[in-house]
Backbone as numpy.savetxt, mean C-alpha at the origin, in Angstrom:
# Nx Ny Nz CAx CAy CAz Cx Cy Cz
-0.10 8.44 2.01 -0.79 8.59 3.28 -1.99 7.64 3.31
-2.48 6.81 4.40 -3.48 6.49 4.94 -4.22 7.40 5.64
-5.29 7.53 5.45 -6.17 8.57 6.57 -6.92 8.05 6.45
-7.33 8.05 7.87 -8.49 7.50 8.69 -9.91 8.39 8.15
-11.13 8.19 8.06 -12.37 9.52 7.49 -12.92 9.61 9.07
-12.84 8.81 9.83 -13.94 8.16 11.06 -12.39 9.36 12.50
-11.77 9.28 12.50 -10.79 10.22 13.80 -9.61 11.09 12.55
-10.10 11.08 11.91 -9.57 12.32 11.02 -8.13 12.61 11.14
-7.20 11.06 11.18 -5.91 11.47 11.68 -5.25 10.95 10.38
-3.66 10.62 10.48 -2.69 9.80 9.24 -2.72 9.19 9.79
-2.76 7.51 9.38 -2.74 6.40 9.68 -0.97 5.43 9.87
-0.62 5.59 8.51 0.25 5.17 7.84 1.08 6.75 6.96
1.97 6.89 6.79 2.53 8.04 6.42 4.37 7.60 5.98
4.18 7.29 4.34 5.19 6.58 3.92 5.93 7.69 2.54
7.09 8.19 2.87 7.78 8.63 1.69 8.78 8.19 1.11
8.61 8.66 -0.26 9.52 7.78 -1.10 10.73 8.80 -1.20
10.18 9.77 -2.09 11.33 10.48 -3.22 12.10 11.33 -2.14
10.97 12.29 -1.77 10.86 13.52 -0.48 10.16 13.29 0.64
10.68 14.36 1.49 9.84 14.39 2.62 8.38 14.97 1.81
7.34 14.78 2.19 5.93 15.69 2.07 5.61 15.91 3.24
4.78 17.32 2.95 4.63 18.30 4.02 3.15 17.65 4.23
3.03 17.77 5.52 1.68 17.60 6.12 0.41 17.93 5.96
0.47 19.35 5.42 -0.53 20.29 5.16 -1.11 20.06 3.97
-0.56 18.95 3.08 -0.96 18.40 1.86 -2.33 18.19 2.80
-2.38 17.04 3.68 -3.43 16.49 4.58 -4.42 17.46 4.50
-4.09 18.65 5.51 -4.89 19.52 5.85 -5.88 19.80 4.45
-5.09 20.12 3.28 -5.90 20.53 2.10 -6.86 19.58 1.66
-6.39 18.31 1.33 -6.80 17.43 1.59 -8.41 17.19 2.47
-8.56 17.21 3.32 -9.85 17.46 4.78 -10.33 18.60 4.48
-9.74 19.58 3.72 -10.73 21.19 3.67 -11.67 20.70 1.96
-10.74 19.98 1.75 -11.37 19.58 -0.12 -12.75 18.66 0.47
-12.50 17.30 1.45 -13.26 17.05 1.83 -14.21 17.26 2.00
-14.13 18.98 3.20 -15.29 19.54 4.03 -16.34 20.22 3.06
-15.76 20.37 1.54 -16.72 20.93 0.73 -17.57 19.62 -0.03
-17.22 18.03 0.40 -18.26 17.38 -0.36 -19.58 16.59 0.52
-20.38 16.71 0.04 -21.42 15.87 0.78 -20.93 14.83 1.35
-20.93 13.99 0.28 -20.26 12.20 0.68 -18.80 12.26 0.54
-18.26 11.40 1.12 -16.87 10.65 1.07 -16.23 10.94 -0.20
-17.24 9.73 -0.98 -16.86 9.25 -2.39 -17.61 10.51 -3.15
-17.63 11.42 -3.00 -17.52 12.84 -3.92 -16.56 13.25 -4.30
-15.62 13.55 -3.45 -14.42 14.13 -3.42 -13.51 13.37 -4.88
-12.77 14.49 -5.49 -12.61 14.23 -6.75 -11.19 13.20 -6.47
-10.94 12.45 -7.24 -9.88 11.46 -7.54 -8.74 12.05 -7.72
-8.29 13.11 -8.37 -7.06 13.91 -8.29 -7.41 15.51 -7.55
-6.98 15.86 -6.95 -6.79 17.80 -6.54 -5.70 18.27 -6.96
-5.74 19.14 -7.71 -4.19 20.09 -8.20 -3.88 21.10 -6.85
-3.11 21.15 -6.46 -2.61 21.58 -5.57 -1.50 22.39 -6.02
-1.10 23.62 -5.78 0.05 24.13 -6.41 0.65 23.36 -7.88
1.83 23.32 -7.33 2.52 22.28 -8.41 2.42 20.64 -8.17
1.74 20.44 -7.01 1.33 19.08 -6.96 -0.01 18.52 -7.83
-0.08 17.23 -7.29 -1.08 16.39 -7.07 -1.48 15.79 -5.92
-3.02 15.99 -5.83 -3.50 14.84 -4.79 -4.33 13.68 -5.55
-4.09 12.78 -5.30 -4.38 11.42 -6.13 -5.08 10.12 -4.43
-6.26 10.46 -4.77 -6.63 9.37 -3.52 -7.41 8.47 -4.18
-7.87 7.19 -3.42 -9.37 6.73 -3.40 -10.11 6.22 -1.71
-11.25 5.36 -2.00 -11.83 5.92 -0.49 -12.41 4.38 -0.86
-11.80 3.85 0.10 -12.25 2.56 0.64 -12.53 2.00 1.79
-13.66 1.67 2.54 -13.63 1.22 4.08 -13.16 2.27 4.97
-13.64 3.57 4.83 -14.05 4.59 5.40 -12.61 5.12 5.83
-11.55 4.59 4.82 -10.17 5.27 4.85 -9.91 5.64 3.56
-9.22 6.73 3.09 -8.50 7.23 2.11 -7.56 6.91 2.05
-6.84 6.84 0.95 -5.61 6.00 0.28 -5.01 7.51 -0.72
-4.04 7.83 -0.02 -3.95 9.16 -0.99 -1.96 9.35 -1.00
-1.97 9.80 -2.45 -0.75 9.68 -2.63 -0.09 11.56 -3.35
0.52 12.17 -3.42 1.17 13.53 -3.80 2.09 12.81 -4.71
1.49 13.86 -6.04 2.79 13.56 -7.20 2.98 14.87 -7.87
4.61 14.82 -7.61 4.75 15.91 -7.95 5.48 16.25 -9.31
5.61 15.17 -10.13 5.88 15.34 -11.67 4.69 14.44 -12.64
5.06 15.30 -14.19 4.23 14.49 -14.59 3.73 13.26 -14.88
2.74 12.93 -14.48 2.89 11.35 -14.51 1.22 10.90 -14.90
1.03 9.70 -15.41 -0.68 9.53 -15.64 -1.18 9.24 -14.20
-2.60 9.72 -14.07 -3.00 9.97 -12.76 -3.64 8.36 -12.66
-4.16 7.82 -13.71 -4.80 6.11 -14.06 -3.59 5.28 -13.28
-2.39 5.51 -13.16 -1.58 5.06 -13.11 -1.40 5.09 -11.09
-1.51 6.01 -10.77 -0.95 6.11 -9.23 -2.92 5.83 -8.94
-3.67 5.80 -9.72 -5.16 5.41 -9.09 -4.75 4.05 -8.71
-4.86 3.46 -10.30 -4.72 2.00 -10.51 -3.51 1.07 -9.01
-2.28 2.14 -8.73 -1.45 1.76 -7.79 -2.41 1.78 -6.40
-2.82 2.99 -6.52 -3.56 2.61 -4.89 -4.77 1.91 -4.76
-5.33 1.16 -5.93 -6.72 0.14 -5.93 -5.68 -1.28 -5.45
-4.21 -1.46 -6.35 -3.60 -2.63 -6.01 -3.10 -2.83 -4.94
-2.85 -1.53 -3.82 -2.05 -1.40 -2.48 -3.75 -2.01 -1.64
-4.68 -1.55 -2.17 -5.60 -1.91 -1.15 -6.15 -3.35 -1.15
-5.89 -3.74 -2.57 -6.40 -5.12 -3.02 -5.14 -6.10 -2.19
-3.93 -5.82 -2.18 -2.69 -6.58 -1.44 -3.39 -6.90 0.00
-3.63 -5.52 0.89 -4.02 -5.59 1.69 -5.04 -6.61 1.93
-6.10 -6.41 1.50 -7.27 -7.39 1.58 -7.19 -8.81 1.57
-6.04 -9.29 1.00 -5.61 -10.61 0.58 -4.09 -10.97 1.96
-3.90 -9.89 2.60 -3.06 -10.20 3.64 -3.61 -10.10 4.94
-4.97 -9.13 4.73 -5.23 -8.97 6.62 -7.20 -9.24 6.52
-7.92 -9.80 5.22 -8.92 -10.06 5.20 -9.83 -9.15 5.00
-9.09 -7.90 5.26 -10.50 -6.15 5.73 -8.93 -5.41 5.37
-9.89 -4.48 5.26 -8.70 -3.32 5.68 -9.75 -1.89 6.08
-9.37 -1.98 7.45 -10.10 -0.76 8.15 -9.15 -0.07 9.27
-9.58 0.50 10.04 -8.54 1.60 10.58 -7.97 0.38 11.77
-8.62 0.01 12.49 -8.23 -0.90 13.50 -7.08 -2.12 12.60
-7.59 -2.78 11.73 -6.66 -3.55 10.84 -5.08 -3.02 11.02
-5.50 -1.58 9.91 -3.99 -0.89 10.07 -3.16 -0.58 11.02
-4.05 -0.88 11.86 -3.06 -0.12 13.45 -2.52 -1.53 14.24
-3.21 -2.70 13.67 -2.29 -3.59 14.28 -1.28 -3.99 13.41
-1.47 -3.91 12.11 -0.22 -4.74 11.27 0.32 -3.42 10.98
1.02 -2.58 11.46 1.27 -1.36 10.86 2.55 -1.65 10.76
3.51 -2.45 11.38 4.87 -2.84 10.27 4.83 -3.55 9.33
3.74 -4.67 9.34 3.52 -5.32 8.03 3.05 -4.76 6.76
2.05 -3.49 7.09 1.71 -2.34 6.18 2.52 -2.01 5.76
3.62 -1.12 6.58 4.83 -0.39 6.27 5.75 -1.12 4.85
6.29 -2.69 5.36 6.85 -3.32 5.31 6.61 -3.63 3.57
5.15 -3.69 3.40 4.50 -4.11 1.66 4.69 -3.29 1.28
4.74 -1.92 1.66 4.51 -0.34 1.18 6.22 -0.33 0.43
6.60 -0.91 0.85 8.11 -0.58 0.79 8.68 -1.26 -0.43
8.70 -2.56 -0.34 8.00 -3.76 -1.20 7.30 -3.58 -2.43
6.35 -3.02 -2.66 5.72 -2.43 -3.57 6.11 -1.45 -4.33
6.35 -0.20 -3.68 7.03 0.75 -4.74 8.58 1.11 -3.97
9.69 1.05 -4.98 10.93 1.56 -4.86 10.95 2.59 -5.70
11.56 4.08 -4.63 11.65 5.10 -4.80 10.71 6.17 -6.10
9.47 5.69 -5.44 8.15 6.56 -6.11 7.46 5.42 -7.32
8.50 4.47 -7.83 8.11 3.70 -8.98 7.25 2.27 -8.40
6.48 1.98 -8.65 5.86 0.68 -8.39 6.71 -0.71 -9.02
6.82 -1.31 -8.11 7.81 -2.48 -8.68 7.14 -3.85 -8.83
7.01 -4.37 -7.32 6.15 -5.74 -6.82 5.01 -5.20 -7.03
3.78 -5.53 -7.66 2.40 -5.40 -7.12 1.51 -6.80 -7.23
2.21 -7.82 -7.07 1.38 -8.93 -7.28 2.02 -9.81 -6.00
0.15 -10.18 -5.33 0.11 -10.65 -4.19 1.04 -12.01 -3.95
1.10 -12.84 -5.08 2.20 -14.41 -4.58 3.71 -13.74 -4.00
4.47 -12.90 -5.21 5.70 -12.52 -4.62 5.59 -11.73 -3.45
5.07 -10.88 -3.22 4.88 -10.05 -1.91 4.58 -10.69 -0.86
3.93 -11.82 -0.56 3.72 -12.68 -0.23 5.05 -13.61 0.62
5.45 -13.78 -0.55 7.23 -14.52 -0.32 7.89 -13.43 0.34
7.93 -12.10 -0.22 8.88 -11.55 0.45 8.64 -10.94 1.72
7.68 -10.64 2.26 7.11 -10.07 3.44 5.87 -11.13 3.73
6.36 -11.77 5.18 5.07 -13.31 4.91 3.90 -12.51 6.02
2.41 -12.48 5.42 1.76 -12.66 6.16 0.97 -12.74 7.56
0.80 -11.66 8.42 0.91 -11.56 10.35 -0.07 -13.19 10.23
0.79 -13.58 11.25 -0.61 -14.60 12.08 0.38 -14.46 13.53
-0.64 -15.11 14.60 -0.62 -14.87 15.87 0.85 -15.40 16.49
1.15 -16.91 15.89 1.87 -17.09 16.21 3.26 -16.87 15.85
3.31 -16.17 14.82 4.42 -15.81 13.98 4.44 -14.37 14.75
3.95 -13.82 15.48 4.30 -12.37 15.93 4.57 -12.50 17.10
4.28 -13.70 17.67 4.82 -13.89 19.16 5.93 -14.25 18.79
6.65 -15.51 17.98 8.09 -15.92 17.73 8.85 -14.76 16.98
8.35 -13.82 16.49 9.25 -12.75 16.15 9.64 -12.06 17.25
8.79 -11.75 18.57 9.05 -11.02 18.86 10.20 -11.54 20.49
9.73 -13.14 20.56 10.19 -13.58 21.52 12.05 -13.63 20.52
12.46 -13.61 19.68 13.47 -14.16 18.80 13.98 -13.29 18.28
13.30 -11.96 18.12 13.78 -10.58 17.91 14.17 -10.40 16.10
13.23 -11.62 15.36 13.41 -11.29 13.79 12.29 -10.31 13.22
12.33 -10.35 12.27 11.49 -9.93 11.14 11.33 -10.75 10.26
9.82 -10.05 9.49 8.92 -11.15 8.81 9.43 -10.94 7.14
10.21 -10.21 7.78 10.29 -9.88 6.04 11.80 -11.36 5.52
11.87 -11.79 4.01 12.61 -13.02 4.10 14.12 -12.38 3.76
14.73 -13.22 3.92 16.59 -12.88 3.51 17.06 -12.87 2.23
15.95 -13.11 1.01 16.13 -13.36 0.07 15.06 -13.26 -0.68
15.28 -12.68 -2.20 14.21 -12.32 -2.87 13.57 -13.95 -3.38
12.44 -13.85 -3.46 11.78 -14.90 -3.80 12.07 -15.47 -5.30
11.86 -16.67 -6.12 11.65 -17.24 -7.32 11.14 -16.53 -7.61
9.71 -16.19 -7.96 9.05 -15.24 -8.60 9.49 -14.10 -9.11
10.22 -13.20 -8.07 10.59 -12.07 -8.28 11.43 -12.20 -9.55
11.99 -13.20 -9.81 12.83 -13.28 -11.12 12.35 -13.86 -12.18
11.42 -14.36 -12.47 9.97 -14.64 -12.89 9.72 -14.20 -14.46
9.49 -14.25 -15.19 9.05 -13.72 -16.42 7.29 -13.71 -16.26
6.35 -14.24 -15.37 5.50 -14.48 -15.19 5.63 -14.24 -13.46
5.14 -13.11 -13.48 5.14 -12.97 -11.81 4.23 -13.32 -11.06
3.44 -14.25 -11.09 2.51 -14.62 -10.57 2.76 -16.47 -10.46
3.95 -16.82 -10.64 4.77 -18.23 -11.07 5.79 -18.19 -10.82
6.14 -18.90 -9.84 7.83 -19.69 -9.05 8.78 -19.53 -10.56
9.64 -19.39 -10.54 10.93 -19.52 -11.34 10.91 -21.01 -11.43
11.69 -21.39 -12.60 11.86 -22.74 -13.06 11.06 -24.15 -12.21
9.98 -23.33 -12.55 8.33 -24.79 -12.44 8.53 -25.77 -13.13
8.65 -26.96 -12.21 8.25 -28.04 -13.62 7.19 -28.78 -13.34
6.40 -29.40 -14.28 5.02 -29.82 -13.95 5.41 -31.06 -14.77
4.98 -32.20 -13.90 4.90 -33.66 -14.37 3.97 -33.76 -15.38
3.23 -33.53 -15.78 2.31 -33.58 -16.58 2.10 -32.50 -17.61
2.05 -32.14 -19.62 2.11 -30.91 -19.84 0.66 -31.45 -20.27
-0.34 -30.92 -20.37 -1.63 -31.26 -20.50 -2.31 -29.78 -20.97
C-alpha cells in the first residue's frame, strides 16, 4: 500500500500472493493516531498473525503486510529501494507525483517484486523494462494505444552484474 498521511486515503494498492483486507489500513491510521509524529510510528506492527512493515517518506507511507516468516530488514530495505526507484524515475515522490504516473507506479511495482519475492530492484534494468513517463511519450502512447512497458526483457536482466548490459565490450581495458 501507498498511503497518502496529508487525505488519509490508499494511494496505490498492489497484491501479490493474496488479496489483503483493507482494514489492515484502518489499523494501520489507529497505530498512527496514537503517535505524536509521523516518523514515530514503529517500523513493523504485529497484527494478528500478520505484519505491518512501513516507512514514511514525503508525507506518504510505504507499507507492506507479511504474513510468513520473513526478516523484517528485508521488506524495510525493499520499501527504501521501491522509493529510491521512484525518485530516480519521477524526481519527488509525493502524493500528486503518484497520482499522475500511477500506471507507471503500478507497472515498477510489478517489475520489482514477482509474487511477494523481490526480483528487479536496480534502477538501469527497470529502467529498460518499464521506460520512464515524459510528456511526449504519454501522448504517443496514448494517441497509438501502446504501453511503456518493452516486449522484451532487457541485457541486463541476464546480467551477472545487474547494473551492466550483457556482453559489454569496451575498446579500451584500462
Amino acid at each position: 500500500f501507498i498511503l497518502s498521511l496529508n487525505s488519509r486515503e490508499v494511494l496505490i494498492e498492489k497484491h501479490w500472493r493474496q488479496v489483503t483486507s483493507r482494514n489492515y489500513v484502518d489499523i494501520f491510521w489507529q497505530e498512527l493516531s496514537k503517535c505524536d509524529f509521523p516518523q514515530d510510528i514503529m517500523p513493523v506492527i504485529p497484527v494478528a498473525s500478520n505484519y505491518l512493515v512501513n516507512i514514511y517518506r514525503e508525507k506518504l507511507f510505504f507499507m507492506c503486510t507479511v504474513t510468513s516468516e520473513v526478516a523484517p530488514l528485508l521488506v524495510i530495505e525493499f520499501l527504501h529501494r521501491v522509493v529510491d526507484v521512484f525518485v530516480e524515475y519521477f524526481q519527488r515522490v509525493d502524493e500528486p507525483t503518484i497520482k499522475e504516473n500511477f500506471s507507471t507506479v503500478y507497472q515498477v511495482l510489478e517489475e520489482m517484486c514477482d509474487n511477494g519475492y523481490p526480483t528487479v530492484t536496480e534502477s538501469n534494468s527497470l529502467q529498460a523494462m518499464v521506460a520512464p513517463p515524459s510528456i511526449t511519450e504519454r501522448i504517443a502512447n496514448v494517441v497509438v494505444g501502446r504501453s511503456s512497458v518493452a516486449d522484451e526483457l532487457p541485457g541486463s536482466a541476464l546480467s551477472n552484474v545487474p547494473w551492466r548490459r550483457r556482453d559489454l565490450k569496451y575498446a579500451q581495458n584500462e
